[in-house]
PDB file of C-alpha atoms and ligand atoms in Angstrom:
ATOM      1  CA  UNK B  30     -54.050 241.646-114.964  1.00 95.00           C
ATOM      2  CA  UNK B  31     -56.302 238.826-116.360  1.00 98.00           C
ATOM      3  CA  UNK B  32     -59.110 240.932-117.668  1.00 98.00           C
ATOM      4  CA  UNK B  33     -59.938 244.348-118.032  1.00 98.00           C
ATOM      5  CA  UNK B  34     -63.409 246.275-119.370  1.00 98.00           C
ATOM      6  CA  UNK B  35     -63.284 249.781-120.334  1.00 98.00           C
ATOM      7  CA  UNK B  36     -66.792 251.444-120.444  1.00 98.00           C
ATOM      8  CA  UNK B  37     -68.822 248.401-121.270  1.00 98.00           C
ATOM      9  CA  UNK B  38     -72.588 249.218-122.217  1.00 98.00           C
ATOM     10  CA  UNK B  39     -75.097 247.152-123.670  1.00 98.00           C
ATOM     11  CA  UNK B  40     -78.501 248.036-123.862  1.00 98.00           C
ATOM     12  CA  UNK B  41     -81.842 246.354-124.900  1.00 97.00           C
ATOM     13  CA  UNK B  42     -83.935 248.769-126.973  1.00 94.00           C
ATOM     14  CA  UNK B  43     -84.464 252.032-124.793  1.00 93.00           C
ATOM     15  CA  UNK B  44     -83.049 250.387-121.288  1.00 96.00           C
ATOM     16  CA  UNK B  45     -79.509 250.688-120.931  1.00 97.00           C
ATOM     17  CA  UNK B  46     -79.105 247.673-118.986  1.00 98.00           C
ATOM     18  CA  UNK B  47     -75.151 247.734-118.424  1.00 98.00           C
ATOM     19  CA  UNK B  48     -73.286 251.433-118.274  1.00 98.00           C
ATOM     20  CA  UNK B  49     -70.071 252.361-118.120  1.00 98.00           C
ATOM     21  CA  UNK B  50     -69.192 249.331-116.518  1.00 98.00           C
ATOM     22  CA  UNK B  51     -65.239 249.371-116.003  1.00 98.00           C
ATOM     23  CA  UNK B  52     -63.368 246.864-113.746  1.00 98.00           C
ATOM     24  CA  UNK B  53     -60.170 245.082-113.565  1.00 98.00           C
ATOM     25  CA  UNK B  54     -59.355 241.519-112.076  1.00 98.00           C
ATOM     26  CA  UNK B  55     -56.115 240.095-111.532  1.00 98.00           C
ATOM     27  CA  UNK B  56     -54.753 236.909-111.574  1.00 98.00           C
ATOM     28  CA  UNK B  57     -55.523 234.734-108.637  1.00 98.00           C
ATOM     29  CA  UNK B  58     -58.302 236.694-107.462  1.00 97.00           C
ATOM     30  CA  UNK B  59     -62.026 236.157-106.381  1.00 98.00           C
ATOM     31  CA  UNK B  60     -63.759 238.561-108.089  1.00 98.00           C
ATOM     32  CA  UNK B  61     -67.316 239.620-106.690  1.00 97.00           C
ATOM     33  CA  UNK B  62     -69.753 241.447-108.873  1.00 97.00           C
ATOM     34  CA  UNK B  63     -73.021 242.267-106.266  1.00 96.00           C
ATOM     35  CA  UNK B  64     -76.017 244.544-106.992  1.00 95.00           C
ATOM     36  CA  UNK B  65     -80.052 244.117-106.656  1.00 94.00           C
ATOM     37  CA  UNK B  66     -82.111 241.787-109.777  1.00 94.00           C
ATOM     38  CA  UNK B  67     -82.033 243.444-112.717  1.00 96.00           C
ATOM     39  CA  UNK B  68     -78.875 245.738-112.168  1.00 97.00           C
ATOM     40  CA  UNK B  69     -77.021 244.067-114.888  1.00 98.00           C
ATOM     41  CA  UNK B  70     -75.027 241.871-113.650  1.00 97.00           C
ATOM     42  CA  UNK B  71     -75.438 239.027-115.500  1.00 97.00           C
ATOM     43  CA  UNK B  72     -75.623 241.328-119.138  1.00 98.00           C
ATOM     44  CA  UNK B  73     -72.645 242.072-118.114  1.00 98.00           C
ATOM     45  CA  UNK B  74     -70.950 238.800-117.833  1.00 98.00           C
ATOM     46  CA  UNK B  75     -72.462 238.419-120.994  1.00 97.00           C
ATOM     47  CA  UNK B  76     -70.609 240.678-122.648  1.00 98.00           C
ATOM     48  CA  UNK B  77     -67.546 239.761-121.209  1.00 98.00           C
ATOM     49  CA  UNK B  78     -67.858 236.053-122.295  1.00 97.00           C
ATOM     50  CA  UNK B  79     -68.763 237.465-125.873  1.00 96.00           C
ATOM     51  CA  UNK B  80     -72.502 235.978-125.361  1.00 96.00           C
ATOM     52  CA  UNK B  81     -73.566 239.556-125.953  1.00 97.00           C
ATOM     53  CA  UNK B  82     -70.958 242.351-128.087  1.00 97.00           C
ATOM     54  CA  UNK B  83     -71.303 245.661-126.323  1.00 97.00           C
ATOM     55  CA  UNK B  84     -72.229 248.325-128.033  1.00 96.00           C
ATOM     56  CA  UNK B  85     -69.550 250.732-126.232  1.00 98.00           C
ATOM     57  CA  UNK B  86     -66.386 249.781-124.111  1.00 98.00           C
ATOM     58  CA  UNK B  87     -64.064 247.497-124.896  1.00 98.00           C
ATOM     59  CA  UNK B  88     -63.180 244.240-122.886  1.00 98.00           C
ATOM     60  CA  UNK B  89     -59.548 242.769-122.628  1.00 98.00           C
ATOM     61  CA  UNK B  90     -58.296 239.449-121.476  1.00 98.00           C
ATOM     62  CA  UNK B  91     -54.589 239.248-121.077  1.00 95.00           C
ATOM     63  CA  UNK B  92     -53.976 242.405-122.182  1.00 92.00           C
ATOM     64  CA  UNK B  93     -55.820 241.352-125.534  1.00 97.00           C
ATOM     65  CA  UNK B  94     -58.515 243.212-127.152  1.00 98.00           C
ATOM     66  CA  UNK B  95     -61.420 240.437-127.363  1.00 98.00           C
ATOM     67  CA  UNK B  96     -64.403 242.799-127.557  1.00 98.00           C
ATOM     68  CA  UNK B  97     -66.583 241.208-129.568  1.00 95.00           C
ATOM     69  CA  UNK B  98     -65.554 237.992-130.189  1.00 97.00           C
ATOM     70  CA  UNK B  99     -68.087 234.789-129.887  1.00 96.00           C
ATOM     71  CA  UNK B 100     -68.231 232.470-126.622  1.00 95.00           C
ATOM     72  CA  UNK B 101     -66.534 229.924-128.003  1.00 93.00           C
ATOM     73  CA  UNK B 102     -63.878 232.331-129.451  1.00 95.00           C
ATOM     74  CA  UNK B 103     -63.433 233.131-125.548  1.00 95.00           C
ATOM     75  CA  UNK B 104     -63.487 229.654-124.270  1.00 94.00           C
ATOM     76  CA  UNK B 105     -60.678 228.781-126.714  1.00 93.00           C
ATOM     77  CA  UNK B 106     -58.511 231.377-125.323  1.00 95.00           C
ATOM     78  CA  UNK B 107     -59.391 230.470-121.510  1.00 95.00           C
ATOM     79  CA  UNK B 108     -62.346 231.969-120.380  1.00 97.00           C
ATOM     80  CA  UNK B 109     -65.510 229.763-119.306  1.00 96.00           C
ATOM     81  CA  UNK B 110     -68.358 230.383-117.433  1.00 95.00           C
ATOM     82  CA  UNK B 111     -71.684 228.549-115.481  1.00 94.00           C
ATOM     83  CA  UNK B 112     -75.395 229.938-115.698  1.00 91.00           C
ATOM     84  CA  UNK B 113     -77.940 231.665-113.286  1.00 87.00           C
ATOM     85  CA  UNK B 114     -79.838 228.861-114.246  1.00 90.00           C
ATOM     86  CA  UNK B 115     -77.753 225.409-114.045  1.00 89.00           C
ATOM     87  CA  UNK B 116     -77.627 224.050-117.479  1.00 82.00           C
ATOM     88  CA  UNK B 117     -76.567 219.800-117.648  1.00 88.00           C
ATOM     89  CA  UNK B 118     -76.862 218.075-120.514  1.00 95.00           C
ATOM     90  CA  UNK B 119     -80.041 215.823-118.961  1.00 96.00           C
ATOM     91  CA  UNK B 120     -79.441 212.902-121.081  1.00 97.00           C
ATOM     92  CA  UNK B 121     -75.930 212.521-120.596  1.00 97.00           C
ATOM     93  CA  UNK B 122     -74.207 210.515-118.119  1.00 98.00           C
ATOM     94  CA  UNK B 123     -71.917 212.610-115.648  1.00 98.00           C
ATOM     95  CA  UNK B 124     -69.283 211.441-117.385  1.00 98.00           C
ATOM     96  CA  UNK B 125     -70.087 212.599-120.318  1.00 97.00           C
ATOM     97  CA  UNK B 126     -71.470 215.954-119.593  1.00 97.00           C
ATOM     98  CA  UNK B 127     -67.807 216.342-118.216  1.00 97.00           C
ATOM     99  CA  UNK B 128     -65.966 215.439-121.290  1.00 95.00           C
ATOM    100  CA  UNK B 129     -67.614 217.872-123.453  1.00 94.00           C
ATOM    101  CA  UNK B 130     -66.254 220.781-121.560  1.00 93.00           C
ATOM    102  CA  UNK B 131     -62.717 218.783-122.353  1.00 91.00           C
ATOM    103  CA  UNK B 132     -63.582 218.638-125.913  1.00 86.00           C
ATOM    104  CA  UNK B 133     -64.312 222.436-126.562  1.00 80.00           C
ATOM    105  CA  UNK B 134     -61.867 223.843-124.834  1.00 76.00           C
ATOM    106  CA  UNK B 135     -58.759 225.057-124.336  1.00 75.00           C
ATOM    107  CA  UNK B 136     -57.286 222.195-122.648  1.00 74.00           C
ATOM    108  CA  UNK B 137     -54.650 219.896-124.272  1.00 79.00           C
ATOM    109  CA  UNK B 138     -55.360 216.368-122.224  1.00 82.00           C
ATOM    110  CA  UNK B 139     -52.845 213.521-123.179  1.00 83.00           C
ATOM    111  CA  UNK B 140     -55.749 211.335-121.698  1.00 90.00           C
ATOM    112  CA  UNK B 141     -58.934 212.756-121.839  1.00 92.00           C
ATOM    113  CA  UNK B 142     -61.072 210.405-119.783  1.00 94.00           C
ATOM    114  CA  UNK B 143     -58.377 210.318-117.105  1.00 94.00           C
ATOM    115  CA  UNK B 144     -59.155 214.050-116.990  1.00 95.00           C
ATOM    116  CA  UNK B 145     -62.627 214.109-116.898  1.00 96.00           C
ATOM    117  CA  UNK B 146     -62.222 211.591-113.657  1.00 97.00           C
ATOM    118  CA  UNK B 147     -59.880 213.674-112.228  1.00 97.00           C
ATOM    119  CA  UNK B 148     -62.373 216.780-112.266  1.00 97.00           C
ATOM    120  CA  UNK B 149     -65.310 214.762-110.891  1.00 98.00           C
ATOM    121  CA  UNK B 150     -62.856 213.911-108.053  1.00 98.00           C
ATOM    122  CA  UNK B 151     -62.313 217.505-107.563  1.00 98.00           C
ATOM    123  CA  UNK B 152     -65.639 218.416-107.316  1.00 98.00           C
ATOM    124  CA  UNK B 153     -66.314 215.890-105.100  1.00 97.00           C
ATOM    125  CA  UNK B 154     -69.319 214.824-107.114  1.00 97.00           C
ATOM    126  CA  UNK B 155     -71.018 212.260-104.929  1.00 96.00           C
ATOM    127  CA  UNK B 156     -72.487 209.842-107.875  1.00 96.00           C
ATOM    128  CA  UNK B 157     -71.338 207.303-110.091  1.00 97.00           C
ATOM    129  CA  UNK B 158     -70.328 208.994-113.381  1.00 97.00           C
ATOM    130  CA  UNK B 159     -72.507 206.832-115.465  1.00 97.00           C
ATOM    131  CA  UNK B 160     -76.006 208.139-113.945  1.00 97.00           C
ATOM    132  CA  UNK B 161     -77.801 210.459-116.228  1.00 97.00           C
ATOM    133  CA  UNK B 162     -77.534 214.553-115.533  1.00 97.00           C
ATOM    134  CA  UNK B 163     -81.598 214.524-115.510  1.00 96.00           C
ATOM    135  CA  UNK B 164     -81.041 212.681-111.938  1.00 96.00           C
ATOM    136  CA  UNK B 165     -79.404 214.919-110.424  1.00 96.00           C
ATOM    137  CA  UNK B 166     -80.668 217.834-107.651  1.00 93.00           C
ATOM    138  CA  UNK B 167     -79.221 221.548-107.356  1.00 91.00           C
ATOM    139  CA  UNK B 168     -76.014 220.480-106.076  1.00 92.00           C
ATOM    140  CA  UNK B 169     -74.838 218.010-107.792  1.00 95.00           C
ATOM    141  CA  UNK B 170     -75.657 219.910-110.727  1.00 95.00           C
ATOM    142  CA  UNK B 171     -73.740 222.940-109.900  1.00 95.00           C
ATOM    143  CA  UNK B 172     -70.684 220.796-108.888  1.00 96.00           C
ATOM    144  CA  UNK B 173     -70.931 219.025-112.648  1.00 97.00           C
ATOM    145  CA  UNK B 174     -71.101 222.156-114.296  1.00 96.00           C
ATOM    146  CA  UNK B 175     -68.346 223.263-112.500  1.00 97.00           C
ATOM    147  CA  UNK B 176     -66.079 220.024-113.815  1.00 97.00           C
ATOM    148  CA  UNK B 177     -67.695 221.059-117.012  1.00 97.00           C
ATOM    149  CA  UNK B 178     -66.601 224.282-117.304  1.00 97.00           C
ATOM    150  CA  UNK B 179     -62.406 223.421-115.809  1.00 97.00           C
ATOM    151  CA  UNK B 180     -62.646 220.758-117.974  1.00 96.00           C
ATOM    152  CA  UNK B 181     -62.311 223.448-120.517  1.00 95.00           C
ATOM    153  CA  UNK B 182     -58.669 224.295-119.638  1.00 95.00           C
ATOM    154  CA  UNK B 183     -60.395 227.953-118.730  1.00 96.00           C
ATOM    155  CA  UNK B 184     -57.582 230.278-116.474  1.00 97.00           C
ATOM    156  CA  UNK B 185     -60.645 232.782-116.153  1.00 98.00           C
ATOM    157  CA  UNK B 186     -64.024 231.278-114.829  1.00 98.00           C
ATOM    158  CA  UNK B 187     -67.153 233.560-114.695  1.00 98.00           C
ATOM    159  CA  UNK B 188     -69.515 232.054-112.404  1.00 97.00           C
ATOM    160  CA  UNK B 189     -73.286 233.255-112.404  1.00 96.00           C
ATOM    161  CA  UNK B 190     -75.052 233.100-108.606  1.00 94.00           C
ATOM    162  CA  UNK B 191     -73.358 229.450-107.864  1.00 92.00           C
ATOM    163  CA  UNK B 192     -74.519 229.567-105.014  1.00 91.00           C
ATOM    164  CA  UNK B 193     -78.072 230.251-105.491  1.00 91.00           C
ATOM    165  CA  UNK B 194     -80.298 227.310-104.371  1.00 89.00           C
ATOM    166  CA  UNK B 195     -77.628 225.658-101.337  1.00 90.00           C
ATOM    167  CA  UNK B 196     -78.706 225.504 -97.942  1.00 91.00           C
ATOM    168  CA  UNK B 197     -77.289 226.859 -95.530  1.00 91.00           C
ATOM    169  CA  UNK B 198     -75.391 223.477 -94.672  1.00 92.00           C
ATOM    170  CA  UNK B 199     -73.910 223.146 -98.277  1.00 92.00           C
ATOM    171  CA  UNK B 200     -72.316 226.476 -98.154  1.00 92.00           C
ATOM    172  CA  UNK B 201     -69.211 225.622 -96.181  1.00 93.00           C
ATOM    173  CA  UNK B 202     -68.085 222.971 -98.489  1.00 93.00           C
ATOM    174  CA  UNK B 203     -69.070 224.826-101.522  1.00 92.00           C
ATOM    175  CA  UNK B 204     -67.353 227.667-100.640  1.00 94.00           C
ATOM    176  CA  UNK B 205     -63.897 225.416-100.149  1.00 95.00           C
ATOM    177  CA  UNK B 206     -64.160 224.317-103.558  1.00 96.00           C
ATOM    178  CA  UNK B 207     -64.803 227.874-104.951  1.00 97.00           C
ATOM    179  CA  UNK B 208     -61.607 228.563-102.967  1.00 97.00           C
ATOM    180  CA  UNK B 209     -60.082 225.426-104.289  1.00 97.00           C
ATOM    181  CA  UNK B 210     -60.417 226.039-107.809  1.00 98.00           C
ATOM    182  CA  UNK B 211     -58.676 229.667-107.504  1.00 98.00           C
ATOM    183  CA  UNK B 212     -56.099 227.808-105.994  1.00 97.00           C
ATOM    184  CA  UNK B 213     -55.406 225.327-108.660  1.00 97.00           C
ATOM    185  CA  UNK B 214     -54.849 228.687-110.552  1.00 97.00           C
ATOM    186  CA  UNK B 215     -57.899 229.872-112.155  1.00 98.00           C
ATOM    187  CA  UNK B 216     -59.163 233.206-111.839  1.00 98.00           C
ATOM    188  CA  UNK B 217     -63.105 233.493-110.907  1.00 98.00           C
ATOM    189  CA  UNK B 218     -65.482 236.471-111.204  1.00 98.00           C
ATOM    190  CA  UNK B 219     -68.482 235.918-109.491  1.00 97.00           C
ATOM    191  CA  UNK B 220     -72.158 236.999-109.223  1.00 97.00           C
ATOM    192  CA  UNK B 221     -73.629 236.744-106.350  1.00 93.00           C
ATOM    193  CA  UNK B 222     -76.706 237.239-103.680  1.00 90.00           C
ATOM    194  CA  UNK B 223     -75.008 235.255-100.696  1.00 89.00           C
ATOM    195  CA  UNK B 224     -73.871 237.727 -98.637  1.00 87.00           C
ATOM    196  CA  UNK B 225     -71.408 234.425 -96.670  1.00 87.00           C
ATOM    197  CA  UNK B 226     -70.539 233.353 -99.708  1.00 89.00           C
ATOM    198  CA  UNK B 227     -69.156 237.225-101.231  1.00 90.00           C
ATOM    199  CA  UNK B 228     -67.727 237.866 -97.626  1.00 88.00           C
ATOM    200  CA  UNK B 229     -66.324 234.461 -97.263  1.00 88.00           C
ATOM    201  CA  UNK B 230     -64.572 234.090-100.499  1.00 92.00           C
ATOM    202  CA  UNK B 231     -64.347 237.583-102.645  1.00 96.00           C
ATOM    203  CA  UNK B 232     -60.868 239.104-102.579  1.00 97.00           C
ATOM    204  CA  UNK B 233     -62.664 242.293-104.292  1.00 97.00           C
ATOM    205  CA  UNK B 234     -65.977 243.524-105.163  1.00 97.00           C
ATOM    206  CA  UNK B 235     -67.720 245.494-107.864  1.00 97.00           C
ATOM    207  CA  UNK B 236     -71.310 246.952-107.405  1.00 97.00           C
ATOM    208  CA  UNK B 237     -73.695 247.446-110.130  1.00 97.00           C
ATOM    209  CA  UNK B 238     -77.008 249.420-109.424  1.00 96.00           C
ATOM    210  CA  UNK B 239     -79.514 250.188-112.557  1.00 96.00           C
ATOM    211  CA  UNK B 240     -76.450 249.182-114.492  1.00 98.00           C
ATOM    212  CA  UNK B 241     -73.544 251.209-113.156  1.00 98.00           C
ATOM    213  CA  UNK B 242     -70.939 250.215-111.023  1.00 98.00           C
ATOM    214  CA  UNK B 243     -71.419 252.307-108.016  1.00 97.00           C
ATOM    215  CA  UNK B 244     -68.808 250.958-106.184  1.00 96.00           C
ATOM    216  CA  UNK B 245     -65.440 248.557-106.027  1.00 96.00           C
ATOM    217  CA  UNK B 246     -63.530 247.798-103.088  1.00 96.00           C
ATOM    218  CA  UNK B 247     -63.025 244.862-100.560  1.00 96.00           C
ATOM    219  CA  UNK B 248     -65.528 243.380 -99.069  1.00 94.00           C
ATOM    220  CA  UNK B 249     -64.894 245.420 -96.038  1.00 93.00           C
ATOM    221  CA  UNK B 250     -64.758 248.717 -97.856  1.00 95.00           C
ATOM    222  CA  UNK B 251     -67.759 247.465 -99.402  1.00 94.00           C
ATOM    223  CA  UNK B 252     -69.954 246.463 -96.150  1.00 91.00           C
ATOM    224  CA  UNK B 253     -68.820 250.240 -95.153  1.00 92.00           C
ATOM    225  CA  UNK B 254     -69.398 252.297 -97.824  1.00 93.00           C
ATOM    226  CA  UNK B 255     -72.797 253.964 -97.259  1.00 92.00           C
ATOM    227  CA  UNK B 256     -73.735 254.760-101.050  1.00 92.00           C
ATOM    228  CA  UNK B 257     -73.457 250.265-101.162  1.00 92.00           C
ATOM    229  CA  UNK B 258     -75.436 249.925 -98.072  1.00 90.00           C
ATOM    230  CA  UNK B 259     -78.193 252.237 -98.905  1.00 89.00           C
ATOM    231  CA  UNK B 260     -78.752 250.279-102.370  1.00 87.00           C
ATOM    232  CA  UNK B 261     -78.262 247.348-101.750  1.00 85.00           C
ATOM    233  CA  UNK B 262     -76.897 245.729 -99.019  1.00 80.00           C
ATOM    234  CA  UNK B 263     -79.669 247.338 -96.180  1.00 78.00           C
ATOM    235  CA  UNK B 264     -82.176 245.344 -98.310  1.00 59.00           C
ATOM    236  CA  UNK B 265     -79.790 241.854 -98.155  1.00 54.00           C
ATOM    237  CA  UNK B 266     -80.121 239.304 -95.594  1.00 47.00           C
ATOM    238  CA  UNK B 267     -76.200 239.466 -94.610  1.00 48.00           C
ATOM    239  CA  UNK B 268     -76.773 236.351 -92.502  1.00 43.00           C
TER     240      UNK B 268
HETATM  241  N1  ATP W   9     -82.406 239.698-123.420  1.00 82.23           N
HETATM  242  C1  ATP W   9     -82.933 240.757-122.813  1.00 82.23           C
HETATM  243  N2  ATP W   9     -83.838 241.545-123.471  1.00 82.23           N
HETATM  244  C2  ATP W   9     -84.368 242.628-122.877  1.00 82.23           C
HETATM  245  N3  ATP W   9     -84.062 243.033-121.630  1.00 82.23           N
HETATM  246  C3  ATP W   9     -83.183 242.298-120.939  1.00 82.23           C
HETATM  247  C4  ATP W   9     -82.581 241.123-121.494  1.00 82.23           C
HETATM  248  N4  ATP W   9     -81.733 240.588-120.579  1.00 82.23           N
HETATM  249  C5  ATP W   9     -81.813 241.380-119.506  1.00 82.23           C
HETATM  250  N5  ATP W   9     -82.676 242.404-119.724  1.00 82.23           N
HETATM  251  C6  ATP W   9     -82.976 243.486-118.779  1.00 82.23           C
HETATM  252  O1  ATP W   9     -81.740 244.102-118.467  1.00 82.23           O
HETATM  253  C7  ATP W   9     -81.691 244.434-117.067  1.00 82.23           C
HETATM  254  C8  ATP W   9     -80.510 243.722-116.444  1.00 82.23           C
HETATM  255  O2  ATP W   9     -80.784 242.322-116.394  1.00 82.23           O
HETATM  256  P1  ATP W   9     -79.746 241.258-115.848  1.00 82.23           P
HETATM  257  O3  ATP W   9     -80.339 239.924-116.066  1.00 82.23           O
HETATM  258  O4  ATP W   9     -78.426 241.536-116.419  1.00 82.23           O
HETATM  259  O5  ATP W   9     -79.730 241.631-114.301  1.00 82.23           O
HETATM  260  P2  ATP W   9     -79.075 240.866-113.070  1.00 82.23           P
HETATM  261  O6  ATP W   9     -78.329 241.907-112.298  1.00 82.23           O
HETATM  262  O7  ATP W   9     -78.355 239.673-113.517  1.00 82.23           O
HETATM  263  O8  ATP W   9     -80.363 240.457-112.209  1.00 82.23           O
HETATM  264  P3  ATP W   9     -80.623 239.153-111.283  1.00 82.23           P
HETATM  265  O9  ATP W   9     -79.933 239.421-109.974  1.00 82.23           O
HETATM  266  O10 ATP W   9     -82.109 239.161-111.133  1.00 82.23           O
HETATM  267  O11 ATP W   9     -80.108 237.956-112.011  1.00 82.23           O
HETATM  268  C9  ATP W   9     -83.041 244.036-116.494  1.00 82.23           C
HETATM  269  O12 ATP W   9     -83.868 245.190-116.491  1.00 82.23           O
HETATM  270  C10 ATP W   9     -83.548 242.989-117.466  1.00 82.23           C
HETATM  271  O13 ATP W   9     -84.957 242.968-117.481  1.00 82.23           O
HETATM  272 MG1   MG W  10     -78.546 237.643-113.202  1.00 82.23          MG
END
C-alpha cells in the first residue's frame, strides 16, 4: 500500500470541511476521489500533500507516518500533485517551468535537461520548449504541469480535476496519458467531475459528501450503489 489516511479531519472555523475521511491506495492504482463542490475533496488532498495538517487522523505514505509534514517535506519523499486551478510559471519558458519540478524533487537526473526533454516528449506537449507558459491555453497547460510535477521523481501523484476545462475531443488522448503515467509506475489519486474520465480510467473510487466518505468501491459498485447515486451522481452529466 502506497498511502493510507486514518480519520483525516480538517475543519475551517465551525465547518468541518473533511471528516473521518479514511482510504487506502495501492501501488499502481488510479485512485478516484468524486463528490459534489464543496464536499471536501480538494481539503482533503490538501492534507494529504501536507498543504494543510489535519487536525485528527493520521496520513501514511509507505507505511510512514507523514501527518503533518510540509509539501515540500512530501515532494522529497515522492508525492506531487497539480491544482484545481492550473498553476505555470507565466514567465518561464516550457522548458523551464519543467526543470523546476526536476530541481525540487525527488528525482536524481544524471542529466537534467535531457530529462526535462524527455517529459515534454511524454506529455506530448505540442510547442517549442522555449515559448513562454503565459502563451499557453488549458491544455497545454495541464500537460506542462503534468511534466512539472514527474519531473519531481514523485511515485504518488495527486491530481486535482485534470480534466476540468477539455473538450470533449481532448479527453481520449488525455485520458491515455493519465493511463500512461500509472504505467511508467506512478501511483495517481484523482479528483474529479468527468464522469468518462473516472469511468474510463479509475481502478477505485472514494466518495465524499459534506465531507465524509460515503462510499468506496469500483466504479461499477459505485455507478450502483444507490446512497452514491442519490448524492451525487443523479445530479452528474454521466455522458
Ligand atoms: N481555506 C478555506 N477557508 C474556509 N473554508 C474553506 C477553505 N477551503 C475550503 N473551504 C470550505 O470547505 C468546504 C470544502 O471545500 P473544498 O474546496 O475542499 O471542496 P471540493 O470538494 O474540492 O469542491 P469543488 O468540487 O468545488 O472543488 C467548502 O465548504 C469550502 O467552502
Ligand atoms: Mg476542489
Amino acid at each position: 500500500m502506497i498511502l493510507r489516511t486514518e480519520g483525516v479531519e480538517k475543519r475551517f472555523g465551525g465547518l468541518v470541511a473533511v471528516k473521518d475521511v479514511s482510504i487506502s491506495v495501492n501501488e499502481g492504482e488510479i485512485f478516484g476521489i468524486i463528490g459534489p463542490n464543496g464536499a471536501g475533496k480538494t481539503t482533503f488532498l490538501n492534507c494529504i500533500s501536507g498543504y494543510y495538517s489535519p487536525e485528527k487522523g493520521r496520513v501514511f505514505f509507505w507505511d510512514r507516518d507523514v501527518t503533518g509534514y510540509p509539501s515540500y517535506k512530501m515532494c522529497g519523499l515522492g508525492m506531487s500533485r497539480t491544482f484545481q486551478i492550473v498553476r505555470g510559471f507565466p514567465k518561464m519558458t516550457a522548458f523551464d517551468n519543467v526543470k523546476v519540478g526536476a530541481t525540487f524533487g525527488s528525482g536524481k537526473y544524471h542529466n537534467v535537461n535531457d530529462r526535462v526533454k524527455e517529459l515534454l516528449d511524454f506529455v506530448e506537449f505540442p510547442l517549442s520548449p522555449d515559448i513562454t507558459a503565459e502563451n499557453f491555453n488549458t491544455i497545454q497547460l495541464k500537460r506542462l504541469e503534468l511534466a512539472r510535477a514527474l519531473a519531481t521523481g514523485c511515485k504518488l501523484l495527486l491530481l486535482d480535476e485534470v480534466a476540468a476545462g477539455l473538450t470533449p475531443g481532448e479527453l481520449p488522448d488525455f485520458i491515455a496519458l493519465i493511463k500512461r503515467i500509472r504505467d511508467s509506475g506512478v501511483t495517481i489519486i484523482c479528483i474529479e467531475h468527468v464522469m468518462k474520465f473516472i469511468l474510463g480510467c479509475c481502478d477505485r473510487i472514494a466518495v465524499l459528501v459534506f465531507g465524509a466518505k460515503i462510499a468506496d468501491g469500483t466504479p461499477e459498485e459505485i455507478q450502483n450503489n444507490p446512497q452514491v447515486v442519490e448524492a451525487y451522481l443523479g445530479e452528474t452529466n454521466v455522458h
